[in-house]
Amino acid sequence: MMNTAVLSLLFGSAAAFAPAQQGAVKTSLDAMPERMWDKMVDKTERSASMPFLPRPINLDGSMVGDVGFDPFYLSSIPKNFAGFIQPPQWEDVGPGIPTLYWMREAELKHGRVCMLAWTGWLAADGAFGPASFRFPGAIYQDVPSSFEAHNIMVSQGSLGFMLLAIGFIEFCTSAVLVEVAKGETDREAGDFKLDPLAFLKDKSEEEVNTMKLKELQNGRAAMLAFSGIVTQAALGGTEFPYLVPYPDVAAVTW
């Protein structure tokens, strides 16, 4: 009887250190929610431009100018952007506008605007010759600099007309995005068929892609350049080449 009691105690102590059943562990793992991060990245590849980060799932190098640069993985966020340009009840009609398409459209538009803005800013400040390029008339010729032009043009009404003109252009061009959202066209992002000088006429696909890459890279550079000259002008360097006039660097306080 004593031997039986001792054996029972020994087996009970050993059971306390036995591994848990695998079935319970599997059940708890299956119950864990799926992380969105797993759908946003390709863990088997690294970003071409940032090799210390996994590649964003949508940046596979198939688009012109795609070097995998998206450190915040904004291009991987699943979203239908059709609601920005059309009534909500239309969002379920057609495939919609995916995140990557919308961002490429925005990148090209901002790049084109900044290429024009950078050129116009410098031209109005006389950076391309002895005289500045401005509209005739004292209200334009007497503006001290491009940096000060905004407030002056607002006060005398010219900028209001420009706002209406740009708004009309935006309204008209957004129609093609509605067609994309409804699946009525396979238009490539940023393509408005605007080629008045026929640069792309009779060009091979490789040559066309080279021209697209040049536009994209110049647009990216222009966005940085325009941000730079505006910042320098705001700090006091309102004349070309927009160097901030600090007479005594040691006396500058930030």
mmCIF file of C-alpha atoms in Angstrom:
data_model
loop_
_atom_site.group_PDB
_atom_site.id
_atom_site.type_symbol
_atom_site.label_atom_id
_atom_site.label_comp_id
_atom_site.label_asym_id
_atom_site.label_seq_id
_atom_site.Cartn_x
_atom_site.Cartn_y
_atom_site.Cartn_z
ATOM 1 C CA MET A 1 0.000 0.000 0.000
ATOM 2 C CA MET A 2 2.830 2.389 0.885
ATOM 3 C CA ASN A 3 4.617 1.583 -2.413
ATOM 4 C CA THR A 4 1.477 2.379 -4.398
ATOM 5 C CA ALA A 5 1.119 5.797 -2.722
ATOM 6 C CA VAL A 6 4.780 6.685 -3.393
ATOM 7 C CA LEU A 7 4.495 5.742 -7.079
ATOM 8 C CA SER A 8 1.353 7.852 -7.440
ATOM 9 C CA LEU A 9 3.133 10.907 -6.036
ATOM 10 C CA LEU A 10 6.121 10.413 -8.360
ATOM 11 C CA PHE A 11 3.955 10.116 -11.497
ATOM 12 C CA GLY A 12 1.970 13.197 -10.461
ATOM 13 C CA SER A 13 5.143 15.284 -10.041
ATOM 14 C CA ALA A 14 6.504 14.148 -13.407
ATOM 15 C CA ALA A 15 3.253 15.106 -15.147
ATOM 16 C CA ALA A 16 3.704 18.695 -13.985
ATOM 17 C CA PHE A 17 6.863 18.996 -16.135
ATOM 18 C CA ALA A 18 5.478 17.212 -19.195
ATOM 19 C CA PRO A 19 5.133 19.329 -22.400
ATOM 20 C CA ALA A 20 1.697 20.760 -23.165
ATOM 21 C CA GLN A 21 -0.392 19.163 -25.849
ATOM 22 C CA GLN A 22 0.376 20.489 -29.323
ATOM 23 C CA GLY A 23 -3.269 20.764 -30.222
ATOM 24 C CA ALA A 24 -3.868 23.586 -27.728
ATOM 25 C CA VAL A 25 -0.884 25.599 -29.044
ATOM 26 C CA LYS A 26 -2.067 25.274 -32.645
ATOM 27 C CA THR A 27 -5.531 26.431 -31.710
ATOM 28 C CA SER A 28 -4.204 29.590 -30.002
ATOM 29 C CA LEU A 29 -1.991 30.451 -32.987
ATOM 30 C CA ASP A 30 -4.841 30.004 -35.415
ATOM 31 C CA ALA A 31 -6.904 32.407 -33.345
ATOM 32 C CA MET A 32 -4.368 35.250 -33.751
ATOM 33 C CA PRO A 33 -5.559 37.952 -36.219
ATOM 34 C CA GLU A 34 -3.718 38.254 -39.544
ATOM 35 C CA ARG A 35 -1.417 41.281 -39.618
ATOM 36 C CA MET A 36 -1.931 43.802 -42.437
ATOM 37 C CA TRP A 37 1.861 44.177 -42.572
ATOM 38 C CA ASP A 38 2.107 40.688 -44.066
ATOM 39 C CA LYS A 39 0.026 41.860 -47.039
ATOM 40 C CA MET A 40 1.908 45.145 -47.472
ATOM 41 C CA VAL A 41 5.413 43.803 -48.008
ATOM 42 C CA ASP A 42 7.215 41.028 -49.848
ATOM 43 C CA LYS A 43 9.430 39.528 -47.157
ATOM 44 C CA THR A 44 11.400 37.517 -49.720
ATOM 45 C CA GLU A 45 12.801 40.635 -51.444
ATOM 46 C CA ARG A 46 14.473 43.880 -50.420
ATOM 47 C CA SER A 47 13.714 47.363 -51.681
ATOM 48 C CA ALA A 48 16.108 48.313 -54.504
ATOM 49 C CA SER A 49 16.593 51.836 -53.134
ATOM 50 C CA MET A 50 16.439 50.946 -49.425
ATOM 51 C CA PRO A 51 17.901 47.429 -49.075
ATOM 52 C CA PHE A 52 17.515 47.433 -45.296
ATOM 53 C CA LEU A 53 13.713 47.379 -45.735
ATOM 54 C CA PRO A 54 11.471 44.738 -47.301
ATOM 55 C CA ARG A 55 10.046 45.556 -50.721
ATOM 56 C CA PRO A 56 6.604 47.222 -50.759
ATOM 57 C CA ILE A 57 4.237 44.670 -52.248
ATOM 58 C CA ASN A 58 3.049 46.917 -55.107
ATOM 59 C CA LEU A 59 6.491 48.214 -56.113
ATOM 60 C CA ASP A 60 7.712 45.279 -58.162
ATOM 61 C CA GLY A 61 9.722 47.327 -60.681
ATOM 62 C CA SER A 62 7.180 47.019 -63.492
ATOM 63 C CA MET A 63 6.356 50.746 -63.562
ATOM 64 C CA VAL A 64 8.681 53.277 -65.173
ATOM 65 C CA GLY A 65 10.803 54.944 -62.496
ATOM 66 C CA ASP A 66 9.965 52.401 -59.803
ATOM 67 C CA VAL A 67 13.008 51.898 -57.569
ATOM 68 C CA GLY A 68 11.091 50.620 -54.549
ATOM 69 C CA PHE A 69 11.309 53.884 -52.591
ATOM 70 C CA ASP A 70 8.392 53.960 -50.177
ATOM 71 C CA PRO A 71 9.746 53.917 -46.606
ATOM 72 C CA PHE A 72 6.271 54.482 -45.123
ATOM 73 C CA TYR A 73 4.627 51.832 -47.363
ATOM 74 C CA LEU A 74 1.889 54.241 -48.423
ATOM 75 C CA SER A 75 1.605 52.509 -51.797
ATOM 76 C CA SER A 76 0.716 49.259 -50.033
ATOM 77 C CA ILE A 77 -2.349 50.610 -48.217
ATOM 78 C CA PRO A 78 -5.450 49.041 -49.792
ATOM 79 C CA LYS A 79 -7.865 51.850 -50.641
ATOM 80 C CA ASN A 80 -10.242 52.889 -53.400
ATOM 81 C CA PHE A 81 -9.592 56.556 -54.192
ATOM 82 C CA ALA A 82 -12.586 56.876 -56.488
ATOM 83 C CA GLY A 83 -14.513 58.588 -53.695
ATOM 84 C CA PHE A 84 -12.293 61.665 -53.995
ATOM 85 C CA ILE A 85 -13.595 62.527 -57.467
ATOM 86 C CA GLN A 86 -17.073 61.025 -57.735
ATOM 87 C CA PRO A 87 -20.199 60.496 -55.606
ATOM 88 C CA PRO A 88 -19.967 57.668 -53.029
ATOM 89 C CA GLN A 89 -22.733 55.698 -54.744
ATOM 90 C CA TRP A 90 -20.472 55.314 -57.792
ATOM 91 C CA GLU A 91 -17.651 53.652 -55.866
ATOM 92 C CA ASP A 92 -19.127 50.182 -56.327
ATOM 93 C CA VAL A 93 -19.365 50.641 -60.097
ATOM 94 C CA GLY A 94 -16.213 49.367 -61.776
ATOM 95 C CA PRO A 95 -12.821 48.480 -60.323
ATOM 96 C CA GLY A 96 -12.216 51.896 -58.720
ATOM 97 C CA ILE A 97 -8.850 53.641 -58.426
ATOM 98 C CA PRO A 98 -6.218 51.668 -56.515
ATOM 99 C CA THR A 99 -3.651 53.333 -54.280
ATOM 100 C CA LEU A 100 -0.657 52.918 -56.605
ATOM 101 C CA TYR A 101 -2.513 54.390 -59.597
ATOM 102 C CA TRP A 102 -3.643 57.404 -57.576
ATOM 103 C CA MET A 103 -0.158 58.053 -56.195
ATOM 104 C CA ARG A 104 1.513 57.826 -59.610
ATOM 105 C CA GLU A 105 -1.109 60.245 -60.976
ATOM 106 C CA ALA A 106 -0.389 62.637 -58.107
ATOM 107 C CA GLU A 107 3.391 62.307 -58.450
ATOM 108 C CA LEU A 108 3.313 63.155 -62.148
ATOM 109 C CA LYS A 109 0.942 66.090 -61.639
ATOM 110 C CA HIS A 110 2.990 67.576 -58.796
ATOM 111 C CA GLY A 111 6.202 67.045 -60.746
ATOM 112 C CA ARG A 112 4.823 68.805 -63.840
ATOM 113 C CA VAL A 113 3.478 71.702 -61.783
ATOM 114 C CA CYS A 114 6.818 72.117 -59.994
ATOM 115 C CA MET A 115 8.780 72.074 -63.264
ATOM 116 C CA LEU A 116 6.619 74.964 -64.458
ATOM 117 C CA ALA A 117 6.722 76.699 -61.073
ATOM 118 C CA TRP A 118 10.513 76.477 -60.738
ATOM 119 C CA THR A 119 11.028 77.833 -64.251
ATOM 120 C CA GLY A 120 8.474 80.603 -63.765
ATOM 121 C CA TRP A 121 9.841 81.625 -60.376
ATOM 122 C CA LEU A 122 13.372 82.032 -61.704
ATOM 123 C CA ALA A 123 12.258 83.670 -64.961
ATOM 124 C CA ALA A 124 10.255 86.308 -63.087
ATOM 125 C CA ASP A 125 13.310 87.025 -60.906
ATOM 126 C CA GLY A 126 15.572 87.521 -63.921
ATOM 127 C CA ALA A 127 17.638 84.372 -63.507
ATOM 128 C CA PHE A 128 17.687 83.602 -67.256
ATOM 129 C CA GLY A 129 18.890 86.917 -68.583
ATOM 130 C CA PRO A 130 19.395 90.631 -67.938
ATOM 131 C CA ALA A 131 15.625 91.239 -67.807
ATOM 132 C CA SER A 132 12.911 89.364 -65.965
ATOM 133 C CA PHE A 133 10.096 87.677 -67.865
ATOM 134 C CA ARG A 134 6.845 89.251 -66.682
ATOM 135 C CA PHE A 135 3.533 90.463 -68.045
ATOM 136 C CA PRO A 136 3.629 94.087 -69.214
ATOM 137 C CA GLY A 137 2.208 96.726 -66.939
ATOM 138 C CA ALA A 138 3.272 98.314 -63.694
ATOM 139 C CA ILE A 139 1.204 95.945 -61.542
ATOM 140 C CA TYR A 140 3.462 93.098 -62.697
ATOM 141 C CA GLN A 141 6.727 94.881 -63.446
ATOM 142 C CA ASP A 142 6.882 96.581 -60.042
ATOM 143 C CA VAL A 143 6.583 93.376 -58.004
ATOM 144 C CA PRO A 144 9.841 93.128 -56.002
ATOM 145 C CA SER A 145 10.298 89.352 -56.259
ATOM 146 C CA SER A 146 8.535 86.073 -56.961
ATOM 147 C CA PHE A 147 8.306 85.415 -53.235
ATOM 148 C CA GLU A 148 6.336 88.615 -52.647
ATOM 149 C CA ALA A 149 4.228 88.159 -55.789
ATOM 150 C CA HIS A 150 1.659 85.883 -54.118
ATOM 151 C CA ASN A 151 0.308 88.396 -51.608
ATOM 152 C CA ILE A 152 0.476 91.248 -54.115
ATOM 153 C CA MET A 153 -1.394 89.257 -56.774
ATOM 154 C CA VAL A 154 -4.048 88.271 -54.228
ATOM 155 C CA SER A 155 -4.610 91.874 -53.204
ATOM 156 C CA GLN A 156 -4.995 93.157 -56.786
ATOM 157 C CA GLY A 157 -7.097 90.227 -58.026
ATOM 158 C CA SER A 158 -4.883 88.404 -60.542
ATOM 159 C CA LEU A 159 -4.512 85.305 -58.406
ATOM 160 C CA GLY A 160 -8.259 84.934 -58.077
ATOM 161 C CA PHE A 161 -8.583 84.624 -61.853
ATOM 162 C CA MET A 162 -5.718 82.102 -61.902
ATOM 163 C CA LEU A 163 -7.463 80.050 -59.222
ATOM 164 C CA LEU A 164 -10.642 79.886 -61.305
ATOM 165 C CA ALA A 165 -8.694 78.907 -64.428
ATOM 166 C CA ILE A 166 -6.796 76.136 -62.652
ATOM 167 C CA GLY A 167 -9.992 74.921 -60.998
ATOM 168 C CA PHE A 168 -11.679 74.645 -64.394
ATOM 169 C CA ILE A 169 -8.736 72.637 -65.767
ATOM 170 C CA GLU A 170 -8.797 70.330 -62.735
ATOM 171 C CA PHE A 171 -12.522 69.776 -63.116
ATOM 172 C CA CYS A 172 -12.177 68.876 -66.787
ATOM 173 C CA THR A 173 -9.212 66.554 -66.355
ATOM 174 C CA SER A 174 -10.845 64.703 -63.458
ATOM 175 C CA ALA A 175 -13.409 63.313 -65.904
ATOM 176 C CA VAL A 176 -10.884 60.803 -67.208
ATOM 177 C CA LEU A 177 -10.305 59.537 -63.650
ATOM 178 C CA VAL A 178 -14.026 58.869 -63.343
ATOM 179 C CA GLU A 179 -13.767 56.768 -66.505
ATOM 180 C CA VAL A 180 -10.825 54.870 -64.976
ATOM 181 C CA ALA A 181 -12.753 54.264 -61.758
ATOM 182 C CA LYS A 182 -15.726 52.871 -63.689
ATOM 183 C CA GLY A 183 -13.502 50.619 -65.821
ATOM 184 C CA GLU A 184 -14.333 52.413 -69.075
ATOM 185 C CA THR A 185 -10.693 53.002 -70.065
ATOM 186 C CA ASP A 186 -7.286 51.392 -69.519
ATOM 187 C CA ARG A 187 -5.555 54.784 -69.438
ATOM 188 C CA GLU A 188 -2.092 54.838 -67.890
ATOM 189 C CA ALA A 189 -1.691 57.101 -64.866
ATOM 190 C CA GLY A 190 -0.780 60.652 -65.865
ATOM 191 C CA ASP A 191 -1.372 60.118 -69.585
ATOM 192 C CA PHE A 192 -3.378 62.980 -71.127
ATOM 193 C CA LYS A 193 -2.196 62.296 -74.695
ATOM 194 C CA LEU A 194 -0.483 65.697 -74.715
ATOM 195 C CA ASP A 195 2.398 65.591 -77.167
ATOM 196 C CA PRO A 196 2.047 68.655 -79.440
ATOM 197 C CA LEU A 197 5.646 68.434 -80.675
ATOM 198 C CA ALA A 198 5.332 64.694 -81.437
ATOM 199 C CA PHE A 199 8.290 63.634 -79.320
ATOM 200 C CA LEU A 200 6.809 60.137 -78.985
ATOM 201 C CA LYS A 201 5.678 59.708 -82.585
ATOM 202 C CA ASP A 202 6.976 56.503 -84.216
ATOM 203 C CA LYS A 203 9.072 55.706 -81.136
ATOM 204 C CA SER A 204 9.623 52.192 -79.831
ATOM 205 C CA GLU A 205 8.295 51.142 -76.429
ATOM 206 C CA GLU A 206 11.801 51.374 -74.993
ATOM 207 C CA GLU A 207 12.254 54.913 -76.317
ATOM 208 C CA VAL A 208 8.853 55.959 -74.988
ATOM 209 C CA ASN A 209 9.694 54.558 -71.554
ATOM 210 C CA THR A 210 12.991 56.451 -71.611
ATOM 211 C CA MET A 211 11.128 59.709 -72.231
ATOM 212 C CA LYS A 212 8.676 58.878 -69.440
ATOM 213 C CA LEU A 213 11.563 58.208 -67.069
ATOM 214 C CA LYS A 214 13.160 61.548 -67.939
ATOM 215 C CA GLU A 215 9.919 63.375 -67.222
ATOM 216 C CA LEU A 216 9.466 61.541 -63.938
ATOM 217 C CA GLN A 217 13.013 62.152 -62.719
ATOM 218 C CA ASN A 218 12.950 65.812 -63.724
ATOM 219 C CA GLY A 219 9.619 66.175 -61.953
ATOM 220 C CA ARG A 220 11.018 64.667 -58.768
ATOM 221 C CA ALA A 221 14.040 66.964 -58.943
ATOM 222 C CA ALA A 222 11.765 69.959 -59.577
ATOM 223 C CA MET A 223 9.685 69.211 -56.477
ATOM 224 C CA LEU A 224 12.843 69.297 -54.365
ATOM 225 C CA ALA A 225 14.228 72.350 -56.195
ATOM 226 C CA PHE A 226 11.035 74.385 -55.880
ATOM 227 C CA SER A 227 10.772 73.533 -52.179
ATOM 228 C CA GLY A 228 14.373 74.661 -51.786
ATOM 229 C CA ILE A 229 14.045 78.078 -53.434
ATOM 230 C CA VAL A 230 10.793 78.842 -51.615
ATOM 231 C CA THR A 231 12.440 77.984 -48.298
ATOM 232 C CA GLN A 232 15.496 80.111 -49.085
ATOM 233 C CA ALA A 233 13.304 83.020 -50.170
ATOM 234 C CA ALA A 234 11.242 82.773 -46.980
ATOM 235 C CA LEU A 235 14.455 82.965 -44.972
ATOM 236 C CA GLY A 236 15.428 86.214 -46.702
ATOM 237 C CA GLY A 237 17.174 85.202 -49.916
ATOM 238 C CA THR A 238 14.582 86.657 -52.284
ATOM 239 C CA GLU A 239 16.976 87.391 -55.174
ATOM 240 C CA PHE A 240 18.617 84.840 -57.459
ATOM 241 C CA PRO A 241 20.548 82.682 -56.505
ATOM 242 C CA TYR A 242 18.505 82.920 -53.293
ATOM 243 C CA LEU A 243 21.349 82.997 -50.824
ATOM 244 C CA VAL A 244 20.249 84.061 -47.362
ATOM 245 C CA PRO A 245 21.992 87.395 -46.542
ATOM 246 C CA TYR A 246 23.603 86.760 -43.181
ATOM 247 C CA PRO A 247 26.275 89.470 -42.732
ATOM 248 C CA ASP A 248 27.576 87.937 -39.535
ATOM 249 C CA VAL A 249 27.036 84.190 -39.285
ATOM 250 C CA ALA A 250 28.245 84.164 -35.675
ATOM 251 C CA ALA A 251 25.466 86.572 -34.707
ATOM 252 C CA VAL A 252 22.676 84.407 -36.146
ATOM 253 C CA THR A 253 20.388 82.883 -33.530
ATOM 254 C CA TRP A 254 17.961 80.087 -34.348
#
